[in-house]
PDB file of C-alpha atoms in Angstrom:
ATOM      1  CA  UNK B   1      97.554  76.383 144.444  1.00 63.00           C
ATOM      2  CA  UNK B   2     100.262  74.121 143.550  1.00 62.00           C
ATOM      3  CA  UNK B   3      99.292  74.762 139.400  1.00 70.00           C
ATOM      4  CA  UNK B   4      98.984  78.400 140.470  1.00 71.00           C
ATOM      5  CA  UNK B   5     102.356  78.752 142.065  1.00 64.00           C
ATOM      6  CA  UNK B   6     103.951  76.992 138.940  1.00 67.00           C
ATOM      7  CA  UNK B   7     102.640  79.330 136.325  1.00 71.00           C
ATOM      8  CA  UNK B   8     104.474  82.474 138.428  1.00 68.00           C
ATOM      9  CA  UNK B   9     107.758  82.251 137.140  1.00 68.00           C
ATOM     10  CA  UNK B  10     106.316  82.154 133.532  1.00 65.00           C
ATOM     11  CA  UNK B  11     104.329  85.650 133.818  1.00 70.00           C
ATOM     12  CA  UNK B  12     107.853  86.751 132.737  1.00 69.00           C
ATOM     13  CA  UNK B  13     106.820  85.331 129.617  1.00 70.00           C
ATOM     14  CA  UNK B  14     103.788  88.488 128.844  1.00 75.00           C
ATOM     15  CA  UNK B  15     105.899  90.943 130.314  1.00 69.00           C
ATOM     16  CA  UNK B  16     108.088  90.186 127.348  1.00 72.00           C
ATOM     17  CA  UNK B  17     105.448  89.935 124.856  1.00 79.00           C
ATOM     18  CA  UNK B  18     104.159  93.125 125.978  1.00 79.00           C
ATOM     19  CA  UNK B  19     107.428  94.492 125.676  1.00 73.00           C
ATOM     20  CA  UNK B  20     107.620  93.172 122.028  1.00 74.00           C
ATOM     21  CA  UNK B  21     104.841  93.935 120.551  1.00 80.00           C
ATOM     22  CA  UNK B  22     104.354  97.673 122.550  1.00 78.00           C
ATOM     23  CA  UNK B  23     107.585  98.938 124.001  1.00 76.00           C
ATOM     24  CA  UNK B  24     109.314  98.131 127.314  1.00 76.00           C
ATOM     25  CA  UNK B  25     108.551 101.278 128.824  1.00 77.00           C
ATOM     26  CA  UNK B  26     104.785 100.401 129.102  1.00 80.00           C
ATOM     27  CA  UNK B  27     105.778  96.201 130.029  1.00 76.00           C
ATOM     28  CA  UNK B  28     106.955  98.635 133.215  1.00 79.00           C
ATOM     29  CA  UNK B  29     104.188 100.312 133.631  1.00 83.00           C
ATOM     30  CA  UNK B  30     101.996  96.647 134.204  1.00 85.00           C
ATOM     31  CA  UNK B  31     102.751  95.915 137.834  1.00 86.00           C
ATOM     32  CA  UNK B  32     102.001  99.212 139.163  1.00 89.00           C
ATOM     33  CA  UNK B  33      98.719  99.330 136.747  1.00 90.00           C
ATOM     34  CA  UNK B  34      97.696  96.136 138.771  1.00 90.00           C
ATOM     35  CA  UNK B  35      98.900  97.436 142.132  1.00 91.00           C
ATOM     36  CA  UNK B  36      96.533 100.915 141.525  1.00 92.00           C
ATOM     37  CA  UNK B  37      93.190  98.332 140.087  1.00 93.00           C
ATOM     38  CA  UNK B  38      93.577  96.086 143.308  1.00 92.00           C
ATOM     39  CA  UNK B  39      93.751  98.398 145.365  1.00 92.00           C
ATOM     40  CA  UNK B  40      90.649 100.994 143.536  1.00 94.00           C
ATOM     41  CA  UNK B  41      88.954  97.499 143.541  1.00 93.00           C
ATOM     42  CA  UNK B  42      89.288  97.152 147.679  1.00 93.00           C
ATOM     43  CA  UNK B  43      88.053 100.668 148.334  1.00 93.00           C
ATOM     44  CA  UNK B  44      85.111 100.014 146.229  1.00 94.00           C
ATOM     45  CA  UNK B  45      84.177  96.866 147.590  1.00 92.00           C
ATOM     46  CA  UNK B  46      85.177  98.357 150.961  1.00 92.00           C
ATOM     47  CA  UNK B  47      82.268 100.822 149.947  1.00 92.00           C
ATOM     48  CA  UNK B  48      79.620  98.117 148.845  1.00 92.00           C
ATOM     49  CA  UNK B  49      79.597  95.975 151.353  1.00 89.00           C
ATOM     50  CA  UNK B  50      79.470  99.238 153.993  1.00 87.00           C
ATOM     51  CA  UNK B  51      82.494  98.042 156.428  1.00 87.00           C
ATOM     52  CA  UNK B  52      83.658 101.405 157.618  1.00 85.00           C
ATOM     53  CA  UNK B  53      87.075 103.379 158.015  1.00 91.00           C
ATOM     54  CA  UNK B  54      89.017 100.596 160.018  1.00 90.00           C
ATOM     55  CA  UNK B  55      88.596  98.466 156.242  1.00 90.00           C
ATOM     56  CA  UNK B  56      89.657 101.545 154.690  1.00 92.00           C
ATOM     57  CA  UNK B  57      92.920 101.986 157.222  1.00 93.00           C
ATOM     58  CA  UNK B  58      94.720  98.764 156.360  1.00 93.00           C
ATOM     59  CA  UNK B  59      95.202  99.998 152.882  1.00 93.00           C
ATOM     60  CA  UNK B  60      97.789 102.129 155.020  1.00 94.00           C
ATOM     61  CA  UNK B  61     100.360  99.524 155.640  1.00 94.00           C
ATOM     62  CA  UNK B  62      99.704  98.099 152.507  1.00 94.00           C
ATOM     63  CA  UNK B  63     100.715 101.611 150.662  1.00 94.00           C
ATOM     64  CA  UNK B  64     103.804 101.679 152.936  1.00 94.00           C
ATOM     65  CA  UNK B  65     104.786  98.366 152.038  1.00 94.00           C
ATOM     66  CA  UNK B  66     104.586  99.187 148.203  1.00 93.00           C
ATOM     67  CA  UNK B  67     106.562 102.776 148.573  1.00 93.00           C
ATOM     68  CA  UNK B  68     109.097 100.400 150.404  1.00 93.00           C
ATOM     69  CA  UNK B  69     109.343  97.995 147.797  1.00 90.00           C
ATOM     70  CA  UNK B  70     108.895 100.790 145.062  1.00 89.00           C
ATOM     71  CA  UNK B  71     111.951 102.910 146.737  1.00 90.00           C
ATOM     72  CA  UNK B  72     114.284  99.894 146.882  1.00 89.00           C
ATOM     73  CA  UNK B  73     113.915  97.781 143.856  1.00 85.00           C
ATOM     74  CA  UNK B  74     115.216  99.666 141.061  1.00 85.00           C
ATOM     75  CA  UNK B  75     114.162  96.900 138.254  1.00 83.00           C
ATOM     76  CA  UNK B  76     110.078  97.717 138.147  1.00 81.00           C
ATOM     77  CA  UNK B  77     109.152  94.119 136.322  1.00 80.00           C
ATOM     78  CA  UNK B  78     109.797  92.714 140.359  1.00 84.00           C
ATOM     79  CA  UNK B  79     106.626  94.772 141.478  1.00 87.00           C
ATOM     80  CA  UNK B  80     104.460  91.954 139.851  1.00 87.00           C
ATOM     81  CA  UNK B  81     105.360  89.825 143.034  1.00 89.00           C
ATOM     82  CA  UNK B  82     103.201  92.433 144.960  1.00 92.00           C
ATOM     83  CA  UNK B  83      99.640  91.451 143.026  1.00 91.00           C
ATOM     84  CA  UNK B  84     101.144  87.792 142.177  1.00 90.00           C
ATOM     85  CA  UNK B  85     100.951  87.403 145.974  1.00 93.00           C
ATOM     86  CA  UNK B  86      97.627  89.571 146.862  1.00 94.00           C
ATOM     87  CA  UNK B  87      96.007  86.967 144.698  1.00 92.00           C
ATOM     88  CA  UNK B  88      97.520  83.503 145.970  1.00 92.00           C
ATOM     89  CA  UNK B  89      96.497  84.853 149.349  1.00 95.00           C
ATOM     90  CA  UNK B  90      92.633  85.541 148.434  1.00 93.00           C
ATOM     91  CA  UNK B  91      93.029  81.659 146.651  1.00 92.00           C
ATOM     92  CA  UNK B  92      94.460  80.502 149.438  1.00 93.00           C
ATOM     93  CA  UNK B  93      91.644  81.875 151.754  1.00 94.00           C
ATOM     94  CA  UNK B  94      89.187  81.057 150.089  1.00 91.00           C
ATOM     95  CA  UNK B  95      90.506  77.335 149.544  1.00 91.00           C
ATOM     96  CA  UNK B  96      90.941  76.981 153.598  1.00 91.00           C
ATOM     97  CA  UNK B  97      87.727  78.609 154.439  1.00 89.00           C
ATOM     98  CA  UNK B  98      85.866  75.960 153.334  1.00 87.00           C
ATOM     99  CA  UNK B  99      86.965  73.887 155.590  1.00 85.00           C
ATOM    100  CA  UNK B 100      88.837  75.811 158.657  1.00 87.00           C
ATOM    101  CA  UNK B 101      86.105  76.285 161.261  1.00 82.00           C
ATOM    102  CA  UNK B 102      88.645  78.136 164.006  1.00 83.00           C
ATOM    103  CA  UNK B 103      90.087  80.681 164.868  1.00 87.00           C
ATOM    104  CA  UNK B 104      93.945  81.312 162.966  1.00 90.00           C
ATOM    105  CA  UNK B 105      93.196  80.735 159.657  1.00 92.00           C
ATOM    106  CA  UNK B 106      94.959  84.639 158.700  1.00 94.00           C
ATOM    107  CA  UNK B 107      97.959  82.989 159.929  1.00 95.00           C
ATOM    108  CA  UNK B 108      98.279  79.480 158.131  1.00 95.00           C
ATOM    109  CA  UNK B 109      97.124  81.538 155.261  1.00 96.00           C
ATOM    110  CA  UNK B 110     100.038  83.575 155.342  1.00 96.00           C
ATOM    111  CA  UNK B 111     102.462  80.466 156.499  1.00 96.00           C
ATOM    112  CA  UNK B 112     101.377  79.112 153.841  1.00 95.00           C
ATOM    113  CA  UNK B 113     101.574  81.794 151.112  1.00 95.00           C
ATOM    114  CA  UNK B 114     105.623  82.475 152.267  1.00 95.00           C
ATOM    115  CA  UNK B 115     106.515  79.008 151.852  1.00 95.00           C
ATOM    116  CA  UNK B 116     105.063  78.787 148.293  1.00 94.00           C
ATOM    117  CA  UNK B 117     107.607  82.363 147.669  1.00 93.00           C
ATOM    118  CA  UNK B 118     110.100  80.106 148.842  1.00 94.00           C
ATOM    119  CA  UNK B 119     108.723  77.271 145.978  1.00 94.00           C
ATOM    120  CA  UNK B 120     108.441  79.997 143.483  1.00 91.00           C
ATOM    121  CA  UNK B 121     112.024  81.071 144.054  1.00 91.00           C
ATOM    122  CA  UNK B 122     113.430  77.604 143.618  1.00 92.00           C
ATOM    123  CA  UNK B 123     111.464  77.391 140.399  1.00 90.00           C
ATOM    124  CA  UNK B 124     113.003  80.097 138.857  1.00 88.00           C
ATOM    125  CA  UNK B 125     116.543  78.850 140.022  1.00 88.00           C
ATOM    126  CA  UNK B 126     115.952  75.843 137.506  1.00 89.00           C
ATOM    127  CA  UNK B 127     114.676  77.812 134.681  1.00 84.00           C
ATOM    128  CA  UNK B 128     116.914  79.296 132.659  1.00 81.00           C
ATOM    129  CA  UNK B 129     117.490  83.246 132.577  1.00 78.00           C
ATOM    130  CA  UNK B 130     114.980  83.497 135.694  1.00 80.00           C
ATOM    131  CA  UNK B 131     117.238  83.964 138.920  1.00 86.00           C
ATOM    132  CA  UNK B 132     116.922  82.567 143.035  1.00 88.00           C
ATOM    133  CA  UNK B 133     117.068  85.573 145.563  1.00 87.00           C
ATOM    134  CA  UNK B 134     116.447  86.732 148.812  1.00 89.00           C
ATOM    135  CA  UNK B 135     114.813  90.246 148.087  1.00 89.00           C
ATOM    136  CA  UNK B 136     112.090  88.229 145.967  1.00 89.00           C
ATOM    137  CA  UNK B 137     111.162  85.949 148.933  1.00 92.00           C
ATOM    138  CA  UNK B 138     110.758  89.074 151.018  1.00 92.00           C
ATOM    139  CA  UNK B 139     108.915  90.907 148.236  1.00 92.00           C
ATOM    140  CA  UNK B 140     106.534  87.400 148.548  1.00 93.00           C
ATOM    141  CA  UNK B 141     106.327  87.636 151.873  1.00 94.00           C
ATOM    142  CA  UNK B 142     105.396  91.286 152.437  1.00 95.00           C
ATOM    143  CA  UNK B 143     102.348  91.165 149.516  1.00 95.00           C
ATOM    144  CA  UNK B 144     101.475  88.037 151.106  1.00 96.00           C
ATOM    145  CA  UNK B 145     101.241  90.029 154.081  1.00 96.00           C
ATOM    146  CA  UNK B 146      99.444  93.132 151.996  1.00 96.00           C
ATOM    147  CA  UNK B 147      97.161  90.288 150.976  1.00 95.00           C
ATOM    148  CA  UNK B 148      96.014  89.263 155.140  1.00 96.00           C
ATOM    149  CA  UNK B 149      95.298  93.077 155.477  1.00 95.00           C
ATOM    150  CA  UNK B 150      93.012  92.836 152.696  1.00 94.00           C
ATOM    151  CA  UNK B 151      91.390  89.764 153.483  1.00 94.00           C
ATOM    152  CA  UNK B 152      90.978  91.104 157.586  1.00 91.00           C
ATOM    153  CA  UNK B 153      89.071  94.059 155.840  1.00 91.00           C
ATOM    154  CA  UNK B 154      86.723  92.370 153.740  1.00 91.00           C
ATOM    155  CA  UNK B 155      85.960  88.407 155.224  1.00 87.00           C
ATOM    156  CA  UNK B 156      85.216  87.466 158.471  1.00 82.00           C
ATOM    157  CA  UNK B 157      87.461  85.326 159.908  1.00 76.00           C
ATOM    158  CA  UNK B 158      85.579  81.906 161.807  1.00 75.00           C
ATOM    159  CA  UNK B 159      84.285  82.163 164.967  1.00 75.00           C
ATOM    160  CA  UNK B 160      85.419  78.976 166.404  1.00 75.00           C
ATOM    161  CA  UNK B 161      88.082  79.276 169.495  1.00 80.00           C
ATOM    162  CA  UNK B 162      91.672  78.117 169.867  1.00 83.00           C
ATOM    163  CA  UNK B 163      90.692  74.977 171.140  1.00 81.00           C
ATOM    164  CA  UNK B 164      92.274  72.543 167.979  1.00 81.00           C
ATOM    165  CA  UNK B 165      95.483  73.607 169.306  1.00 81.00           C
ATOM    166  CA  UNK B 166      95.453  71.463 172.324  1.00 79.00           C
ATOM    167  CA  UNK B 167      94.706  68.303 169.693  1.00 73.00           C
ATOM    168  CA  UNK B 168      98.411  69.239 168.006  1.00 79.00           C
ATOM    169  CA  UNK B 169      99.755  66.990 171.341  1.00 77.00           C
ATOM    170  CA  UNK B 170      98.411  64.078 169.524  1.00 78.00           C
ATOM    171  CA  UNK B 171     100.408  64.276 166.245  1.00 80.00           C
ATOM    172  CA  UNK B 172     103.560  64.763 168.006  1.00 82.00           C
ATOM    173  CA  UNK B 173     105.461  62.252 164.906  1.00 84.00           C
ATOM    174  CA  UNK B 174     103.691  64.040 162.513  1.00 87.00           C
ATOM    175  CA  UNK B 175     104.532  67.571 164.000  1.00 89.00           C
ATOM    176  CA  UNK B 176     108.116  66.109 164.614  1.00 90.00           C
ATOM    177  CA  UNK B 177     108.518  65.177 160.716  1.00 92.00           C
ATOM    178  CA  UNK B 178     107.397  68.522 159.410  1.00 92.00           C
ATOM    179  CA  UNK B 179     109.834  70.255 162.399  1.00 94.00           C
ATOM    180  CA  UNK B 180     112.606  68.282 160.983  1.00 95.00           C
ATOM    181  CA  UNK B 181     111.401  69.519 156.866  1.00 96.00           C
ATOM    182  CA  UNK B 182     111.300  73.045 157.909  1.00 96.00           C
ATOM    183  CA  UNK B 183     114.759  72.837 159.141  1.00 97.00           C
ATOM    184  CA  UNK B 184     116.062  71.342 156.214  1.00 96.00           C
ATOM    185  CA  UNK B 185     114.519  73.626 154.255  1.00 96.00           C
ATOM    186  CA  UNK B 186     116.070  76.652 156.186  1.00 96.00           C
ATOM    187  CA  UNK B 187     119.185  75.047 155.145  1.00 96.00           C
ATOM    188  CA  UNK B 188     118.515  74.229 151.921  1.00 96.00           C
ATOM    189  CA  UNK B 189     118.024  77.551 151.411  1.00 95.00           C
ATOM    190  CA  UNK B 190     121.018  79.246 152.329  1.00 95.00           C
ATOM    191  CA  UNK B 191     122.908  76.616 150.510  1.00 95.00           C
ATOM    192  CA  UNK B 192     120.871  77.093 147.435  1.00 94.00           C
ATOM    193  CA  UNK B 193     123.112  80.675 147.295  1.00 93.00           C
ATOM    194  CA  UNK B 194     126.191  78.928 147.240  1.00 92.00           C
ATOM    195  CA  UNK B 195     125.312  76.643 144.030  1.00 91.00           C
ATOM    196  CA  UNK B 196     123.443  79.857 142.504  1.00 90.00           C
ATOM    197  CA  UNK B 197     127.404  80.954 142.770  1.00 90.00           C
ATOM    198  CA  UNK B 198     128.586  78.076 141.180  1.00 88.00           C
ATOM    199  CA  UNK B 199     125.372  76.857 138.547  1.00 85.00           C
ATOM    200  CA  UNK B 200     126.116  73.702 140.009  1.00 86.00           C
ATOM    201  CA  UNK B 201     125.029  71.315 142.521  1.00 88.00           C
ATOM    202  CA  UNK B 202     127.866  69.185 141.969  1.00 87.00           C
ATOM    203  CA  UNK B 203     130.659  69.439 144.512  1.00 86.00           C
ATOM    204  CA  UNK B 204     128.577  72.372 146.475  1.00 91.00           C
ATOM    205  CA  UNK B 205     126.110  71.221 147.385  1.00 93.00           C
ATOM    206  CA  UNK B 206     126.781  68.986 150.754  1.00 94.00           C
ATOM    207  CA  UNK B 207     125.420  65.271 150.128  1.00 94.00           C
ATOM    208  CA  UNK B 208     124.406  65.161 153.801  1.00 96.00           C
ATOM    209  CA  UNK B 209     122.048  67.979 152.946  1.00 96.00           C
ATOM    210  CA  UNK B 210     120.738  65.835 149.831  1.00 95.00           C
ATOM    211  CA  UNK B 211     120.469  63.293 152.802  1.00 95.00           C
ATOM    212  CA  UNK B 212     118.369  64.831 154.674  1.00 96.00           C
ATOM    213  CA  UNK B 213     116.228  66.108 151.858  1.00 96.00           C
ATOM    214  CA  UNK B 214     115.665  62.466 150.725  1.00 96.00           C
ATOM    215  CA  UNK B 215     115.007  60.833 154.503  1.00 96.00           C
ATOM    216  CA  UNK B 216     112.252  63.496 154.833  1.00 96.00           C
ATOM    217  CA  UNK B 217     110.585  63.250 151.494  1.00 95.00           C
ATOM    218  CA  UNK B 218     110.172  60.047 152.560  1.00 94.00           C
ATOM    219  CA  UNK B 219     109.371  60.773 155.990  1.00 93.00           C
ATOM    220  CA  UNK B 220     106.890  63.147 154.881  1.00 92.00           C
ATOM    221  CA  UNK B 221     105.498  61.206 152.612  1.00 90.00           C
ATOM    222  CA  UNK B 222     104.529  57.750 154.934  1.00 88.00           C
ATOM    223  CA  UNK B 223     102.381  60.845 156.995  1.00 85.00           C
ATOM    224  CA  UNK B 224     100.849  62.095 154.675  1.00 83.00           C
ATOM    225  CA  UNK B 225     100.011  58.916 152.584  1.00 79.00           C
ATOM    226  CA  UNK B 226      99.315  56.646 155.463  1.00 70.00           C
ATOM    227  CA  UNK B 227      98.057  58.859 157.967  1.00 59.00           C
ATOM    228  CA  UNK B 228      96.209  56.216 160.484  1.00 57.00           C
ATOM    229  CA  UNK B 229      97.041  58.560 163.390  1.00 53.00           C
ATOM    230  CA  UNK B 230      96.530  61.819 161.631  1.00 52.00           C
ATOM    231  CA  UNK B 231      92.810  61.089 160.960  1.00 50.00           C
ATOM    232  CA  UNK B 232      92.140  59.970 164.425  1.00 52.00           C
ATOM    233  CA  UNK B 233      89.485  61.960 166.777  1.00 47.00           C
ATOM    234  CA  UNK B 234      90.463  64.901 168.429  1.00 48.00           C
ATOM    235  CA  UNK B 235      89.942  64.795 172.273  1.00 50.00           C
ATOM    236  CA  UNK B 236      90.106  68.598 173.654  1.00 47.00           C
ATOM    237  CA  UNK B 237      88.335  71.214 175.085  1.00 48.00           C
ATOM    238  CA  UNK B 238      85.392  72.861 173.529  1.00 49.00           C
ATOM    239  CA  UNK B 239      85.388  76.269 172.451  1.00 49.00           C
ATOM    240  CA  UNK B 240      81.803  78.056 172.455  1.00 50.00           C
ATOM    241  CA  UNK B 241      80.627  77.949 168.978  1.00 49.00           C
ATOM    242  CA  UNK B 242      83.360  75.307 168.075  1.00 54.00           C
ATOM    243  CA  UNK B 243      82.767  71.547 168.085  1.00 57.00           C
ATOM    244  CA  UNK B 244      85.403  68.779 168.016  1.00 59.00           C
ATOM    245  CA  UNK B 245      84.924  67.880 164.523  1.00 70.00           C
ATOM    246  CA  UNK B 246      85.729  70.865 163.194  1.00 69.00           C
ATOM    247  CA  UNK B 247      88.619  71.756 166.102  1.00 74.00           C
ATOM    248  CA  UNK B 248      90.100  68.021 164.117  1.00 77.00           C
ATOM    249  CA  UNK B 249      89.923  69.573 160.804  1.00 81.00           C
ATOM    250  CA  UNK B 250      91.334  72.869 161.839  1.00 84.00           C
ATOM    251  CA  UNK B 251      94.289  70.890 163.507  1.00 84.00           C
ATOM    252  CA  UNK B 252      94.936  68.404 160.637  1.00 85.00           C
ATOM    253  CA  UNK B 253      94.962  71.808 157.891  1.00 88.00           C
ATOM    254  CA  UNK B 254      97.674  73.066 160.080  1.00 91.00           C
ATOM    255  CA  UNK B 255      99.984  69.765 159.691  1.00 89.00           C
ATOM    256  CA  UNK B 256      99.271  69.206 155.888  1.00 90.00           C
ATOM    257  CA  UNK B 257      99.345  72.343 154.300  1.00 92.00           C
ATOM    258  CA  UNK B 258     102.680  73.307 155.155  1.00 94.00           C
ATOM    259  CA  UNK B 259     103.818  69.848 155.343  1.00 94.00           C
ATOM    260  CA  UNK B 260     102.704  69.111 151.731  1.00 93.00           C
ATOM    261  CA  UNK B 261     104.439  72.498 150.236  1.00 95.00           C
ATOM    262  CA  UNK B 262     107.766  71.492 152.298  1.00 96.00           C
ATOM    263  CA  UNK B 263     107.558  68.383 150.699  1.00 95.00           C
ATOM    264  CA  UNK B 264     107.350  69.870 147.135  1.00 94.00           C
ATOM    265  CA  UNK B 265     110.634  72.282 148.061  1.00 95.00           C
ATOM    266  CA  UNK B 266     112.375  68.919 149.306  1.00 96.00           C
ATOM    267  CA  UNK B 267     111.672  66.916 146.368  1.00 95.00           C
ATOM    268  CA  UNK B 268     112.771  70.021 143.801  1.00 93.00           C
ATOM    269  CA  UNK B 269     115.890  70.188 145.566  1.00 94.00           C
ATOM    270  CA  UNK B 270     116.681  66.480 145.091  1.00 93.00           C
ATOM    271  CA  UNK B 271     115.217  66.720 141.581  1.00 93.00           C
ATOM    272  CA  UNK B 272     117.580  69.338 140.478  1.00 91.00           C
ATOM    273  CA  UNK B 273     120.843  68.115 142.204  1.00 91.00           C
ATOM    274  CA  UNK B 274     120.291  64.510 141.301  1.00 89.00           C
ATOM    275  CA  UNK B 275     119.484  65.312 137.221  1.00 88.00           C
ATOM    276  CA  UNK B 276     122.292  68.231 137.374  1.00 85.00           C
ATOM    277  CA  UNK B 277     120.415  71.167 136.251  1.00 83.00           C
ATOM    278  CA  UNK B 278     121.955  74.313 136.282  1.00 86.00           C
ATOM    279  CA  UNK B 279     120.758  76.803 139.612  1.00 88.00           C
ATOM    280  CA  UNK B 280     120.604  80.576 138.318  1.00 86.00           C
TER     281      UNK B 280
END
């Protein structure tokens, strides 16, 4: 996922050897083309594996979505966020599945999928004549989103129960590190505008942010690498048709998925202010 996320802010790269070697009109016309053969390729797998009109209905929201997006963004090459998204989702799922036995796994799945718009975004701040924006995290979020309707329509979701919850209690430093990421990344985004303003870390960006970027790459880091506690048994109710092995699994995929992508935003934050590349 991490590979997958870092080839994103390259596809810019075919639109404009489409563009080249056809004509920019049809480089346009490529997001929406992949929009109309996802979603022809949902109906007729909606149709082969015989799961009814509800599987049919979420394409509903998922039109609405794209008529939003479609009415608001005036530059069409941002529409390839929309199946860029729909795809990291289905990765993503299928990635998890293998492991989460529980119930949830739509949600993490989407967690997970927003953060790496967030990653994506910050990627293309670094590289030059790519840009870091708001409406692009949002356009992230909402085909991630498109993608969860998708995925609720064709895969069955487990069948364990909401047990692995009550095993959270026990990784209460772990849970407390990736609390204390998440904030700094809030912040680290909204500052990110403010060098994007400037191309410039230097003098914008606040060195107690950088701070606090550092002390929880760190942080992060000593869980994740030495994780004694984290890969102790879980001790919690049992669920019918769950077990407490797989409740522990369930629990831990919940702590080091997003704990391992707020990790990668931290340490691309620090890596860009501290060599003094220019934010777009």
């Amino acid at each position: 996922m991490a590979a997958y996320t870092l080839v994103l802010p390259h596809v810019i790269l075919i639109f404009n050897a489409i563009a080249k070697h056809f004509s920019p009109e049809i480089a346009q016309k490529v997001p929406i083309a992949l929009i109309i053969l996802l979603g022809i390729a949902y109906i007729l797998a909606v149709l082969v594996l015989k799961k009814g009109i509800k599987a049919l209905a979420l394409l509903v929201p998922c039109a609405i979505i794209v008529w939003v997006f479609i009415s608001t963004e005036p530059n069409p090459n941002k529409y390839i966020h929309i199946p860029e998204y729909i795809i990291m989702t289905w990765l993503l799922f299928e990635v998890l599945a293998l492991d989460y036995k529980d119930k949830g796994i739509f949600v993490l799945v989407f967690i997970c999928a927003a953060l790496l718009g967030i990653v994506d975004e910050m990627l293309q701040g670094i590289i030059p004549n790519r840009y870091y924006g708001w409406q692009d995290m949002i356009m992230n979020s909402a085909a991630a989103l498109m993608g969860i309707f998708t995925l609720a329509g064709l895969r069955k979701a487990p069948t364990g129960g909401w047990s692995w919850t009550g095993g959270l209690k026990q990784f209460k430093p772990v849970l407390g590190v990736m609390v204390f990421g998440a904030a700094g990344a809030v912040l680290t985004c909204v500052y990110l505008f403010h060098v994007k303003a400037n191309l410039t870390f230097r003098g914008v960006y606040p060195f107690w942010l950088l701070s606090w970027n550092g002390l929880f790459l760190i942080t992060g880091s000593v869980a994740i690498f030495f994780p004694r506690r984290l890969y102790k048994p879980i001790h919690s109710g049992n669920d019918e048709g769950s077990n407490p092995c797989d409740q522990a699994v369930t629990a831990r995929l919940w702590i080091l998925c997003p704990l391992v992508i707020l990790i990668i935003m931290h340490t691309l934050v620090l890596w860009a202010a501290v060599t003094g590349l220019p934010f777009n």
